[in-house]
Amino acid sequence: MKLIFVYNADAGWLGAAWDSAHKLISPKTYRCSLCAVTHHALGMKKRWARFIEGLEHDIEFLHRDEAKERYDLETVDWPAVLKEDEKEARIWLNSEELAHAETIEQLEALIRERLDHENTSIP
């Protein structure tokens, strides 16, 4: 099983610069709850990186344009976490669920709960 975290942002340096500026200038209107919780202006938060490293699954990070290109997911509200099994991806955590996780701790708990529900353990 692979978990694919998809940001509500497009790939590339211009998109990254715009998103960083938006996050600093107007964080309440920033459109990617996943980015807002897991990243700061200089990149991925250390606590989040440690949590991801501790997962017993393959992990990948994509931007929405990359996910749309790879999978047939045109109608998805981003951000989202996809679960990929044997080249088929489906929504595992949707944008609404991610929006309710306002801290890294809440996001970690959400992921642990979902994995536990699927009888999968993490350290």
CSV table of C-alpha atoms in Angstrom, one decimal:
chain,number,residue,atom,x,y,z
A,1,MET,CA,0.0,0.0,0.0
A,2,LYS,CA,1.2,3.5,-0.8
A,3,LEU,CA,-0.2,6.7,0.7
A,4,ILE,CA,0.0,9.7,-1.7
A,5,PHE,CA,-0.3,13.1,-0.1
A,6,VAL,CA,-1.6,15.6,-2.7
A,7,TYR,CA,-1.3,19.3,-2.1
A,8,ASN,CA,-3.8,21.8,-3.4
A,9,ALA,CA,-1.1,23.6,-5.3
A,10,ASP,CA,0.6,23.2,-8.7
A,11,ALA,CA,4.2,22.0,-9.1
A,12,GLY,CA,7.1,24.3,-10.0
A,13,TRP,CA,9.0,27.2,-8.5
A,14,LEU,CA,6.4,29.8,-9.5
A,15,GLY,CA,3.6,27.9,-7.7
A,16,ALA,CA,5.8,27.4,-4.7
A,17,ALA,CA,6.8,31.0,-4.5
A,18,TRP,CA,3.1,32.1,-4.8
A,19,ASP,CA,2.0,29.6,-2.2
A,20,SER,CA,4.7,30.7,0.3
A,21,ALA,CA,3.8,34.3,-0.1
A,22,HIS,CA,0.1,33.6,0.3
A,23,LYS,CA,0.7,31.6,3.4
A,24,LEU,CA,2.6,34.5,5.0
A,25,ILE,CA,0.4,37.3,3.8
A,26,SER,CA,-3.0,35.8,4.3
A,27,PRO,CA,-2.9,32.4,6.1
A,28,LYS,CA,-6.6,32.3,6.8
A,29,THR,CA,-7.4,32.3,3.0
A,30,TYR,CA,-4.7,29.8,2.1
A,31,ARG,CA,-6.3,27.0,0.1
A,32,CYS,CA,-4.2,24.0,1.1
A,33,SER,CA,-4.9,22.8,4.6
A,34,LEU,CA,-2.4,20.0,4.2
A,35,CYS,CA,0.4,22.5,3.3
A,36,ALA,CA,-0.6,24.9,6.1
A,37,VAL,CA,-0.3,22.2,8.8
A,38,THR,CA,2.8,20.3,7.5
A,39,HIS,CA,5.0,23.1,6.1
A,40,HIS,CA,6.4,26.5,7.1
A,41,ALA,CA,8.0,29.1,4.9
A,42,LEU,CA,11.3,27.1,4.7
A,43,GLY,CA,9.8,23.7,4.0
A,44,MET,CA,8.5,20.6,5.7
A,45,LYS,CA,8.1,20.8,9.5
A,46,LYS,CA,10.5,18.5,11.4
A,47,ARG,CA,7.8,16.8,13.4
A,48,TRP,CA,5.8,16.0,10.3
A,49,ALA,CA,8.9,14.6,8.6
A,50,ARG,CA,9.6,12.3,11.6
A,51,PHE,CA,6.0,11.1,11.6
A,52,ILE,CA,6.1,10.3,7.8
A,53,GLU,CA,9.5,8.5,8.2
A,54,GLY,CA,7.9,6.3,10.9
A,55,LEU,CA,5.0,5.1,8.8
A,56,GLU,CA,5.3,1.5,7.6
A,57,HIS,CA,4.1,2.3,4.1
A,58,ASP,CA,5.4,3.8,1.0
A,59,ILE,CA,4.8,7.5,1.0
A,60,GLU,CA,4.7,10.0,-1.9
A,61,PHE,CA,4.0,13.7,-2.2
A,62,LEU,CA,2.4,15.2,-5.3
A,63,HIS,CA,0.9,18.5,-6.4
A,64,ARG,CA,-2.6,18.5,-7.8
A,65,ASP,CA,-1.4,18.9,-11.4
A,66,GLU,CA,0.8,15.9,-11.0
A,67,ALA,CA,-1.9,13.8,-9.5
A,68,LYS,CA,-4.4,14.8,-12.2
A,69,GLU,CA,-1.9,13.8,-14.8
A,70,ARG,CA,-1.2,10.4,-13.2
A,71,TYR,CA,-4.7,9.4,-12.1
A,72,ASP,CA,-8.2,9.9,-13.5
A,73,LEU,CA,-9.2,12.2,-10.6
A,74,GLU,CA,-10.5,15.3,-12.3
A,75,THR,CA,-13.4,16.0,-9.9
A,76,VAL,CA,-11.4,15.7,-6.6
A,77,ASP,CA,-11.3,18.6,-4.2
A,78,TRP,CA,-7.7,19.0,-3.1
A,79,PRO,CA,-5.8,18.5,-0.9
A,80,ALA,CA,-6.4,14.8,-0.4
A,81,VAL,CA,-4.5,11.7,0.6
A,82,LEU,CA,-4.8,8.8,-1.9
A,83,LYS,CA,-4.3,5.1,-1.2
A,84,GLU,CA,-2.7,3.2,-4.0
A,85,ASP,CA,-3.0,-0.5,-4.3
A,86,GLU,CA,-1.7,-2.3,-7.5
A,87,LYS,CA,-1.8,0.9,-9.5
A,88,GLU,CA,-5.3,1.9,-8.6
A,89,ALA,CA,-5.7,5.0,-6.4
A,90,ARG,CA,-8.7,6.1,-4.4
A,91,ILE,CA,-9.4,8.9,-2.0
A,92,TRP,CA,-8.3,7.8,1.5
A,93,LEU,CA,-8.7,11.2,3.3
A,94,ASN,CA,-10.6,13.9,1.6
A,95,SER,CA,-10.2,17.7,1.7
A,96,GLU,CA,-13.0,18.1,4.3
A,97,GLU,CA,-11.3,15.5,6.6
A,98,LEU,CA,-8.0,17.2,6.2
A,99,ALA,CA,-9.4,20.7,6.9
A,100,HIS,CA,-10.6,19.5,10.3
A,101,ALA,CA,-7.0,18.6,11.2
A,102,GLU,CA,-5.8,22.0,12.2
A,103,THR,CA,-2.5,20.9,13.8
A,104,ILE,CA,0.1,18.3,13.1
A,105,GLU,CA,-1.0,16.4,16.1
A,106,GLN,CA,-4.6,16.2,14.9
A,107,LEU,CA,-3.4,15.1,11.4
A,108,GLU,CA,-1.2,12.4,12.9
A,109,ALA,CA,-4.2,11.2,15.0
A,110,LEU,CA,-6.4,11.2,11.9
A,111,ILE,CA,-3.9,9.1,10.0
A,112,ARG,CA,-3.3,6.7,12.9
A,113,GLU,CA,-7.1,6.2,13.3
A,114,ARG,CA,-7.6,5.5,9.7
A,115,LEU,CA,-4.7,3.0,9.6
A,116,ASP,CA,-5.9,1.3,12.8
A,117,HIS,CA,-9.3,1.0,11.2
A,118,GLU,CA,-7.7,-0.8,8.3
A,119,ASN,CA,-5.9,-3.1,10.8
A,120,THR,CA,-2.6,-1.6,9.9
A,121,SER,CA,-0.2,-0.5,12.6
A,122,ILE,CA,2.4,2.2,12.8
A,123,PRO,CA,5.0,2.7,15.6
